Coordinates of C-alpha atoms and ligand atoms in Angstrom, one line a residue:
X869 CA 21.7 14.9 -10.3
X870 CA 24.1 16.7 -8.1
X871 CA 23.9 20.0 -9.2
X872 CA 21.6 21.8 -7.5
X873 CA 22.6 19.7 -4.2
X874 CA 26.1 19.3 -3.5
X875 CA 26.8 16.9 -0.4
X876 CA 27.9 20.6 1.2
X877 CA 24.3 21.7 1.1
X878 CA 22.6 18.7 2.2
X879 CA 21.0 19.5 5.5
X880 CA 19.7 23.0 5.1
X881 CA 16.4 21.7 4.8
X882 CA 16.5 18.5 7.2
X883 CA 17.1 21.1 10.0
X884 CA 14.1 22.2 10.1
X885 CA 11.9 19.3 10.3
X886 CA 10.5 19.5 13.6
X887 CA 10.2 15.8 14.9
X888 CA 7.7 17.2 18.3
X889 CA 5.6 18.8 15.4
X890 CA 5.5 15.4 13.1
X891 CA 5.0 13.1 16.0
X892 CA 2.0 15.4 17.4
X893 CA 0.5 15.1 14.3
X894 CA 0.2 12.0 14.4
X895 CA -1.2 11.0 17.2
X896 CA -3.8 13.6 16.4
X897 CA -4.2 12.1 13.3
X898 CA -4.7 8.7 15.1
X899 CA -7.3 10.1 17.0
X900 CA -10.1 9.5 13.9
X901 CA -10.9 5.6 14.3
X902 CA -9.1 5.3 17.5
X903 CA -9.4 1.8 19.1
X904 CA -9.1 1.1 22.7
X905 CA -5.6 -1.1 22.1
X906 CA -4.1 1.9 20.2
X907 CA -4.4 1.2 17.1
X908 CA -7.1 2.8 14.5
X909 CA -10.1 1.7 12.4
X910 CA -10.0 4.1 9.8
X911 CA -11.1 2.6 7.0
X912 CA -11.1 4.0 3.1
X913 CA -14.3 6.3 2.5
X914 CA -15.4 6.0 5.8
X915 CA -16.5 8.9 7.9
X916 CA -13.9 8.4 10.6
X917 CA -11.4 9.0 7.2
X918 CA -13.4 11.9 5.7
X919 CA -13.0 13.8 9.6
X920 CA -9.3 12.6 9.4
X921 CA -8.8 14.3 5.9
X922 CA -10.7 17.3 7.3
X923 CA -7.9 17.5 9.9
X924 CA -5.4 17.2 7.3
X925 CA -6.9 19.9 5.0
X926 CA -6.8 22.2 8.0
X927 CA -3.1 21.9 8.8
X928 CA -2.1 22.3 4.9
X929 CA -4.1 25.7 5.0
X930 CA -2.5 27.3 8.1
X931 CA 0.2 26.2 5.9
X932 CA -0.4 27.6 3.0
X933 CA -0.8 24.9 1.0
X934 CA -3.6 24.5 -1.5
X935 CA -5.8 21.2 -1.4
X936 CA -7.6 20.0 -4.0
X937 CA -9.4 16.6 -4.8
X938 CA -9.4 14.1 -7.9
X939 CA -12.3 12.0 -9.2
X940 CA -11.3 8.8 -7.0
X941 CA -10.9 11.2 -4.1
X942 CA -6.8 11.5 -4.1
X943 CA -6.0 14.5 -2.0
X944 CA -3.2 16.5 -2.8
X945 CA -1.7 19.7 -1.1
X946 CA 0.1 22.0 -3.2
X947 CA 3.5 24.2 -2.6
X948 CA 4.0 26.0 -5.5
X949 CA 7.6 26.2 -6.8
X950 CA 9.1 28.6 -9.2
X951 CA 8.4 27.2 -12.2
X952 CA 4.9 26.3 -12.6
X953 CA 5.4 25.4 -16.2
X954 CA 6.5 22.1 -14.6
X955 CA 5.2 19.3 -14.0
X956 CA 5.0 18.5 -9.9
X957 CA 7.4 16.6 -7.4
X958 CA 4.4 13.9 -5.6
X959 CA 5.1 12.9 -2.2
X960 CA 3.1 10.5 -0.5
X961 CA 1.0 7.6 0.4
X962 CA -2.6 7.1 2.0
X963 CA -4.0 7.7 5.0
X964 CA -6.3 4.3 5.2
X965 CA -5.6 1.6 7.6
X966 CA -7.2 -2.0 8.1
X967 CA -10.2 -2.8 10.2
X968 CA -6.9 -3.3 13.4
X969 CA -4.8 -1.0 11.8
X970 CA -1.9 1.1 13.5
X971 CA -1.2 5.0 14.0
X972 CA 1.7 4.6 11.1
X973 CA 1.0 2.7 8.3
X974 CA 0.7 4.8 5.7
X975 CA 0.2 8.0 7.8
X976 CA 3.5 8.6 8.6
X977 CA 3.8 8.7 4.8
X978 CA 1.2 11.5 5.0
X979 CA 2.5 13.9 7.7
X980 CA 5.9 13.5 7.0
X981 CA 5.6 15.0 3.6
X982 CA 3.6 17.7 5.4
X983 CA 6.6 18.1 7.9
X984 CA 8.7 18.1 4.9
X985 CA 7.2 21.0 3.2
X986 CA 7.2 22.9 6.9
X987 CA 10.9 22.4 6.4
X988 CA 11.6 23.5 3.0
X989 CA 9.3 26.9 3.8
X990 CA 11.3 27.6 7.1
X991 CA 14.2 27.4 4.8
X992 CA 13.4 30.1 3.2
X993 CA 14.1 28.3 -0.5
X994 CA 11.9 27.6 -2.9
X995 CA 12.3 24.3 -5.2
X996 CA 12.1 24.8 -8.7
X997 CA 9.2 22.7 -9.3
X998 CA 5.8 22.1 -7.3
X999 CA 5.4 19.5 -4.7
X1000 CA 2.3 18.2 -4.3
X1001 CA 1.4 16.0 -0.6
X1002 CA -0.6 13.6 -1.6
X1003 CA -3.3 11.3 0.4
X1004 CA -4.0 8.1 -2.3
X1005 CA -7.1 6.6 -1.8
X1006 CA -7.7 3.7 -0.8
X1007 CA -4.6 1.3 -0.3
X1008 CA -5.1 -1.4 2.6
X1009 CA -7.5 -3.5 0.2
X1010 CA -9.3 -4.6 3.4
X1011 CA -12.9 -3.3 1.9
X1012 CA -12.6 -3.6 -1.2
X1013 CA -10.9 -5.8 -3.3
X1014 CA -7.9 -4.9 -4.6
X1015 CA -6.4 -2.0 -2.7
X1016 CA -4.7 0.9 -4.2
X1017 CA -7.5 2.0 -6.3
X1018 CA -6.6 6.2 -6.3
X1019 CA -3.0 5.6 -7.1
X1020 CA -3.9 2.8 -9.4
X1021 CA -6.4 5.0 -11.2
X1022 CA -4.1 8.2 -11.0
X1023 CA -1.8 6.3 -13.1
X1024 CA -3.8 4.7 -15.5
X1025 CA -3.5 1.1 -14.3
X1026 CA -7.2 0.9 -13.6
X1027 CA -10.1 3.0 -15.4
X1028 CA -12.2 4.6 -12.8
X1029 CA -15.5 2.9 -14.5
X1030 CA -14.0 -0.7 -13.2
X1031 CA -13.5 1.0 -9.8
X1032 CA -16.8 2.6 -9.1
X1033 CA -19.3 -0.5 -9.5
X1034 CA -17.1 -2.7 -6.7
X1035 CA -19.1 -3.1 -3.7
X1036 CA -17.8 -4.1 -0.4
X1037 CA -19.6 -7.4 1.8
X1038 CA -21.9 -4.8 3.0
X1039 CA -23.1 -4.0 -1.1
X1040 CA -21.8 -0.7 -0.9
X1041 CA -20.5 0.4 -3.8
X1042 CA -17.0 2.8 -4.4
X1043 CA -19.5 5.1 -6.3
X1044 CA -21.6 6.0 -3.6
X1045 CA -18.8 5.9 -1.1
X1046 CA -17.1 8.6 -3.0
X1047 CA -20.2 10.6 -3.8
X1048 CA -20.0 10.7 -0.1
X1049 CA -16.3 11.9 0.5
X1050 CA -16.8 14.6 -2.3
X1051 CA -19.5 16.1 -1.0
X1052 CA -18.6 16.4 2.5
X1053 CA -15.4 18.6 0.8
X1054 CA -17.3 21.0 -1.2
X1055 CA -15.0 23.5 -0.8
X1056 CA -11.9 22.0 -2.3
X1057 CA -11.3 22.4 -5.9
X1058 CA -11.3 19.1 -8.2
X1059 CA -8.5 18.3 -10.4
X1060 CA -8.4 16.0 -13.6
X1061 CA -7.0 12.7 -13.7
X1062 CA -4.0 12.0 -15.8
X1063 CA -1.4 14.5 -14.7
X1064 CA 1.7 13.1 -14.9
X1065 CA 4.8 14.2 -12.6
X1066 CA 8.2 14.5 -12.1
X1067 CA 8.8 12.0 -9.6
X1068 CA 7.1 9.9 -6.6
X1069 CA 8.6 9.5 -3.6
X1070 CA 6.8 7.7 -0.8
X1071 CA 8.1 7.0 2.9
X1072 CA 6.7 4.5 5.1
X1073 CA 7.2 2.4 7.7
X1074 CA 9.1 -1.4 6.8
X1075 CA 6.4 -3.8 8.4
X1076 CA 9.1 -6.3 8.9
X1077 CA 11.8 -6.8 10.8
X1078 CA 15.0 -6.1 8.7
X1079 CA 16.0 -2.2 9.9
X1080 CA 15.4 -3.1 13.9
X1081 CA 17.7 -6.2 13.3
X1082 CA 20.5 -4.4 11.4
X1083 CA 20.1 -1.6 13.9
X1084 CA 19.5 0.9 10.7
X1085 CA 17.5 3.9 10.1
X1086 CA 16.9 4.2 6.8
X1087 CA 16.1 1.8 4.1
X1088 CA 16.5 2.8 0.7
X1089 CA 13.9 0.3 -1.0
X1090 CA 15.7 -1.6 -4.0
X1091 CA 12.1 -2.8 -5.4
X1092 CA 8.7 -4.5 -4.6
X1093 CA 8.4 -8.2 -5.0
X1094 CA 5.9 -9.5 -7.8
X1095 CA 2.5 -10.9 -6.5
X1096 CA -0.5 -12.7 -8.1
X1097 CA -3.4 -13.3 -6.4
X1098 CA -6.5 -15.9 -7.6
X1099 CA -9.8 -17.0 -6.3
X1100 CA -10.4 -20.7 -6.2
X1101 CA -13.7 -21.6 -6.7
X1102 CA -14.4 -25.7 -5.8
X1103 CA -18.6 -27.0 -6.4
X1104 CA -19.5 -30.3 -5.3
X1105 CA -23.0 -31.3 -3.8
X1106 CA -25.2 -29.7 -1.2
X1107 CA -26.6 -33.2 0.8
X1108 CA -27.7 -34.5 4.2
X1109 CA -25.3 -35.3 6.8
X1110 CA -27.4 -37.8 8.3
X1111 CA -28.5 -40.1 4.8
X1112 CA -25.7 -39.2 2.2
X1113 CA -23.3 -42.2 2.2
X1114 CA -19.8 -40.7 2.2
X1115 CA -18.9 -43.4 -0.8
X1116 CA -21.2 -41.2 -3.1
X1117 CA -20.7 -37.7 -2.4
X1118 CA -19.0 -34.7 -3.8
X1119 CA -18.0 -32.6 -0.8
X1120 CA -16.1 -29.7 -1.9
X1121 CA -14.8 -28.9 1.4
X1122 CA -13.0 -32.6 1.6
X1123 CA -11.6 -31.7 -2.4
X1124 CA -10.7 -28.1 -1.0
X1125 CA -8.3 -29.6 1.9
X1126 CA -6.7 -31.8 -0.7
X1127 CA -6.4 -29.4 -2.8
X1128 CA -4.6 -27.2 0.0
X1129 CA -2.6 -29.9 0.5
X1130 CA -1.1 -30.0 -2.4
X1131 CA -0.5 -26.6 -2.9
X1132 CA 1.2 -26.1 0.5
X1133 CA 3.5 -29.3 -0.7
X1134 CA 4.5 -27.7 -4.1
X1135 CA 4.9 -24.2 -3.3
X1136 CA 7.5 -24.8 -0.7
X1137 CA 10.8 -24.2 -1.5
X1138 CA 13.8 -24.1 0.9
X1139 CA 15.1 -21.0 0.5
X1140 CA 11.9 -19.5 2.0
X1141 CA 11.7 -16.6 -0.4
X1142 CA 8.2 -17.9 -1.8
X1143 CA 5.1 -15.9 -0.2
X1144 CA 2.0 -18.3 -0.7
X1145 CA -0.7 -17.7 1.2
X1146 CA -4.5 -18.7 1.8
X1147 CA -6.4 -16.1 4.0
X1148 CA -9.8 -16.3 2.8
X1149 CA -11.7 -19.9 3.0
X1150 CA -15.7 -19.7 2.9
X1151 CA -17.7 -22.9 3.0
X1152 CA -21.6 -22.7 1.8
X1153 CA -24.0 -22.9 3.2
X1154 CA -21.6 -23.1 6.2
X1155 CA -24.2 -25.4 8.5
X1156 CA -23.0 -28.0 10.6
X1157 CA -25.7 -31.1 9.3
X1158 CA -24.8 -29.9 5.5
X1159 CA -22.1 -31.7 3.2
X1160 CA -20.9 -28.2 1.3
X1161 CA -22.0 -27.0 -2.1
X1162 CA -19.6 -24.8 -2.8
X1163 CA -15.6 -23.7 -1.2
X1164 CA -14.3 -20.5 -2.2
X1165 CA -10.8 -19.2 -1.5
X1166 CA -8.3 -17.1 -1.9
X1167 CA -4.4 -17.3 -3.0
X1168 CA -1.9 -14.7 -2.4
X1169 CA 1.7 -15.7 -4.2
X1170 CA 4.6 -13.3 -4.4
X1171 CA 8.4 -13.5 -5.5
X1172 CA 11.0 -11.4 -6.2
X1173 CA 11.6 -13.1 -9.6
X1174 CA 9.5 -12.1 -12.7
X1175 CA 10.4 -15.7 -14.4
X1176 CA 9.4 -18.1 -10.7
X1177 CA 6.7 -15.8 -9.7
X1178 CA 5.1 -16.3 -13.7
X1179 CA 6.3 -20.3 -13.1
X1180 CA 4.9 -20.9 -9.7
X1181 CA 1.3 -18.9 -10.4
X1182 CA 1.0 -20.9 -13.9
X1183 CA 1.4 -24.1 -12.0
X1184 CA -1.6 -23.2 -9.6
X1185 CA -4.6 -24.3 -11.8
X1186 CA -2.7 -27.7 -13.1
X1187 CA -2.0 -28.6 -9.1
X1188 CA -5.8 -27.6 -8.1
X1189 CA -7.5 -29.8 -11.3
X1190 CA -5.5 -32.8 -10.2
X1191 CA -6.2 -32.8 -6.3
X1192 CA -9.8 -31.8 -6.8
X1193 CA -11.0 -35.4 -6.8
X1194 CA -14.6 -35.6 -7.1
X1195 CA -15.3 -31.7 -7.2
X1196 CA -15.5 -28.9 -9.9
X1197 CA -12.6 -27.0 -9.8
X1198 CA -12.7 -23.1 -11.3
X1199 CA -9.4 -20.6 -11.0
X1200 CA -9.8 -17.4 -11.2
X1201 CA -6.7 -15.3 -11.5
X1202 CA -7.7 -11.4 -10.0
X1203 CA -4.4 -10.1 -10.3
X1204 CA -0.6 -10.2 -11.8
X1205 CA 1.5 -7.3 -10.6
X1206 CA 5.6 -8.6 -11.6
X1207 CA 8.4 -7.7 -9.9
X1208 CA 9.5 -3.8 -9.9
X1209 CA 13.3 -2.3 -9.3
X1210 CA 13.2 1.6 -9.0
X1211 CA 15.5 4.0 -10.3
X1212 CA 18.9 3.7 -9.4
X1213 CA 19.3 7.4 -9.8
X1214 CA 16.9 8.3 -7.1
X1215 CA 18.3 5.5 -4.9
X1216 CA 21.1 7.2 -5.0
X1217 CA 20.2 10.3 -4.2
X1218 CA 18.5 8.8 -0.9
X1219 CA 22.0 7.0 -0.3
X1220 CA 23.5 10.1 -0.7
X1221 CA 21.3 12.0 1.6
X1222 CA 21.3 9.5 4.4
X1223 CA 24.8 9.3 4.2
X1224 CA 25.1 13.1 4.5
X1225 CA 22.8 13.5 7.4
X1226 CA 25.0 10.8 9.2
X1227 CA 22.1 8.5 9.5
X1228 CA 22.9 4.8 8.9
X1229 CA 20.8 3.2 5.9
X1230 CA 20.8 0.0 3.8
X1231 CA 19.2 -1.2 1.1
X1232 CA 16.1 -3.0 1.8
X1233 CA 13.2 -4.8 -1.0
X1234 CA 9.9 -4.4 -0.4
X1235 CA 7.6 -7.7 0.8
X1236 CA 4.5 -5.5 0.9
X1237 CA 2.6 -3.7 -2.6
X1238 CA 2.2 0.4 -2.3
X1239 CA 1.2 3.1 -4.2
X1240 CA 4.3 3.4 -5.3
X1241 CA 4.2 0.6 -7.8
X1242 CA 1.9 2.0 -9.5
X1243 CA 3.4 5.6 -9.5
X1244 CA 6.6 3.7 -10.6
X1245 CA 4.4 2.9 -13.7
X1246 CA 4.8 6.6 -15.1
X1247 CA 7.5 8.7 -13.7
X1248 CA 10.8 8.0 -11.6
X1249 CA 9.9 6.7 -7.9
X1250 CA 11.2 5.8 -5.0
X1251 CA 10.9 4.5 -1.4
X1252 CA 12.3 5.2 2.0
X1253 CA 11.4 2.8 5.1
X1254 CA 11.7 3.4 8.6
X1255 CA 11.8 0.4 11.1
X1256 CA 9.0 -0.9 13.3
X1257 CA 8.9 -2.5 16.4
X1258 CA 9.9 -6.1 16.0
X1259 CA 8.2 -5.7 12.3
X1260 CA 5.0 -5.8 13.6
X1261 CA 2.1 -4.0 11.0
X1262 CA -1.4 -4.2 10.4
X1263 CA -1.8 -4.8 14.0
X1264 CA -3.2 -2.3 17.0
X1265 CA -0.1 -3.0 18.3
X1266 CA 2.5 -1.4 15.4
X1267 CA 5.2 0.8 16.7
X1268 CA 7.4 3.1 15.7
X1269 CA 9.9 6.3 17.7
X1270 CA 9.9 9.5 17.4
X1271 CA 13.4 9.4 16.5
X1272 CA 13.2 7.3 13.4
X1273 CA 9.7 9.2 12.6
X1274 CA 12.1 12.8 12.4
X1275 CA 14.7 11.0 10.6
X1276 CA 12.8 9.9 7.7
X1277 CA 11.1 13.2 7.1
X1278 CA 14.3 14.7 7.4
X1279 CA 15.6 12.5 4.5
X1280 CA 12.4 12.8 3.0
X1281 CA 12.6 16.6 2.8
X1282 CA 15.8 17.2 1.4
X1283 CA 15.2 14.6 -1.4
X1284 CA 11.7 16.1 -1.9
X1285 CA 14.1 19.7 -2.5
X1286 CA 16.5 18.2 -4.0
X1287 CA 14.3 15.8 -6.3
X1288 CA 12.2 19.2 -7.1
X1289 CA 15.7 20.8 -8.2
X1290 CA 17.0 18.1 -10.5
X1291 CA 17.0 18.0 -14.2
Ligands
ZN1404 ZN1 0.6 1.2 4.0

């Protein structure tokens, strides 16, 4: 692994990432879907994104790089290396945010592969393979449901027929959303799905609290926890408010609570690693003089451990049958993504690049799903974090310096190089 980059010749790339350049890119960037709070609403296969890729497109051709498109709309910028026999070096991640997003999730992970690439160039060396910038779409998960739907498809996770017939609350479907991207970028050519690279590196920024805490730059990410997700469904008896006698009914909404109740009580533990959570909670028909038909909602469990995350999700159905009382109880289970450790060989390179460029690091695991798990799937990958202000994501108010913005792409570009170099 060290071959091509002894610890002597780490930095000849990180010094020339230009952290003014990075950081004025995005806050350009964070110009399409600007909200008045400073965040962005940029959401996937919107127009405010297809401006924003536009913009993106434009800086990779003054750059030289060559853009090009995928079936779900992935965008990827190519710098060709000397060997194009090979397959590609991806770096990445998406350039989507949530309805109250901020300016860095997941776009830092965009432009700081772009500033990489800047640096490697001004270097004057070429890596031996291609590295490919790329832009998944459609991560957040916020329209449609799930999220990562380009990387998930890019890597054979998902087939893009399940993809294109999911429509958001609005009945729009991903088909005619991405009809819609296409089109507006006739000019880029489209590659086919099912390329598989090198390696995947992504950078991003930690959406917790951990790096500001431990005052550390860098965190080299050990894994992703595990998460399932389900959809409860609980059907009682639609019935007057006024003339139903509470003794007869079957109100799914007083099941629903008990059924909350229970769960709350048995997925505790007090260590505090388990992540349970219930986000979504519809009642219908949702009128005030109405005892409910029908209560649908949503669970969101993760773990770091394959064996309690598989125990804890098995025990959801069992604990919703028992408290439903009077009610019809249906679970649905959407989704089952384990636990994932990346390669220690790449970790190590990051550790050894950090250390090199004197900026302090620490391994960190991931409490949030990215493309990367997916990438993870098919060729080596890793992660880099930088810290946000007090941890805070998915929020107008996320924050992050232009200090720990250059440091990451500076890491980022000499394992990029140096990733694009190895065996
Ligand atoms: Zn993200």
């Amino acid at each position: 692994m060290a071959a091509q980059h002894a610890t002597g010749a780490i930095g000849r790339i990180a010094r020339h990432v230009n952290g003014e350049r990075l950081w004025n890119r995005l806050m350009a960037l964070a110009k399409f879907g600007a909200l008045p709070n400073g965040g962005v609403n940029r959401q996937a296969l919107s127009d405010e994104e297809i401006s924003a890729r536009v913009q993106i497109v434009r800086w990779a051709h003054a750059i030289g790089l060559e853009a090009s498109t995928d079936p779900v709309a992935n965008l990827f910028l190519r710098f060709g290396g000397a060997d194009a026999s090979l397959p590609p070096v991806l770096i990445g991640s998406h350039i989507d945010s949530q309805p109250t997003g901020g300016k860095f999730d997941g776009a830092f992970g965009v432009l700081a592969p772009l500033e990489s690439i800047e640096a490697i160039a001004a270097s004057g060396m070429r890596p031996r393979r291609t590295i490919d910038v790329v832009a998944w779409m459609y991560e957040e998960g916020s329209r449609y449901a799930p999220g990562m739907m380009g990387s998930a498809v890019y890597s054979g996770a998902r087939k893009i027929e399940d993809i294109l017939s999911v429509r958001d609350k609005a009945g729009i479907s991903v088909e005619s959303e991405l009809k819609k991207v296409l089109s507006a970028e006739p000019r880029l050519p489209q590659r086919q799905l099912g390329a598989k690279p090198a390696a995947f590196l992504e950078a991003h920024i930690e959406q917790g609290p951990i790096l500001q805490n431990e005052k550390k730059t860098i965190g080299i990410v050990t894994g992703i926890q595990g998460k399932r997700t389900f959809r409860i469904q609980v059907d009682g008896e639609e019935n007057h408010a006024g003339t139903a006698p509470r003794s007869v009914r079957r109100d799914p909404l007083v099941s629903a609570v008990n059924i909350v109740h229970a769960l709350q009580e048995k997925m505790w533990d007090r260590e505090d690693i388990v992540r349970f959570t219930i986000g979504m909670f519809n009642v219908s028909p949702n009128a005030p003089s109405v005892v409910p038909a029908r209560v649908i909602f949503s669970i969101d469990l993760r773990h770091p451990d394959t064996r309690q995350l598989r125990d804890l999700g098995d025990r959801i159905e069992p604990i919703c049958k028992r408290a439903a009382l009077k009610c019809d109880v249906t679970v649905t289970e959407l989704l089952h993504d384990p636990p994932l450790e990346f390669p220690s060989g790449l970790r190590g390179r990051l550790t050894q690049i950090s250390e090199a460029l004197g900026i302090p690091h620490m391994d960190i695991s991931s409490g949030a799903g990215h493309d990367a798990r997916y990438l993870h799937y098919i060729c080596p990958t890793a992660m880099i974090f930088i810290p946000c202000k007090d941890g805070i994501s998915h929020n107008e108010a996320e924050s992050a310096t232009k200090e720990d913005i250059a440091a990451g792409a500076r890491v980022l570009a000499e394992a990029a190089f140096a990733t694009a170099n190895a065996d």
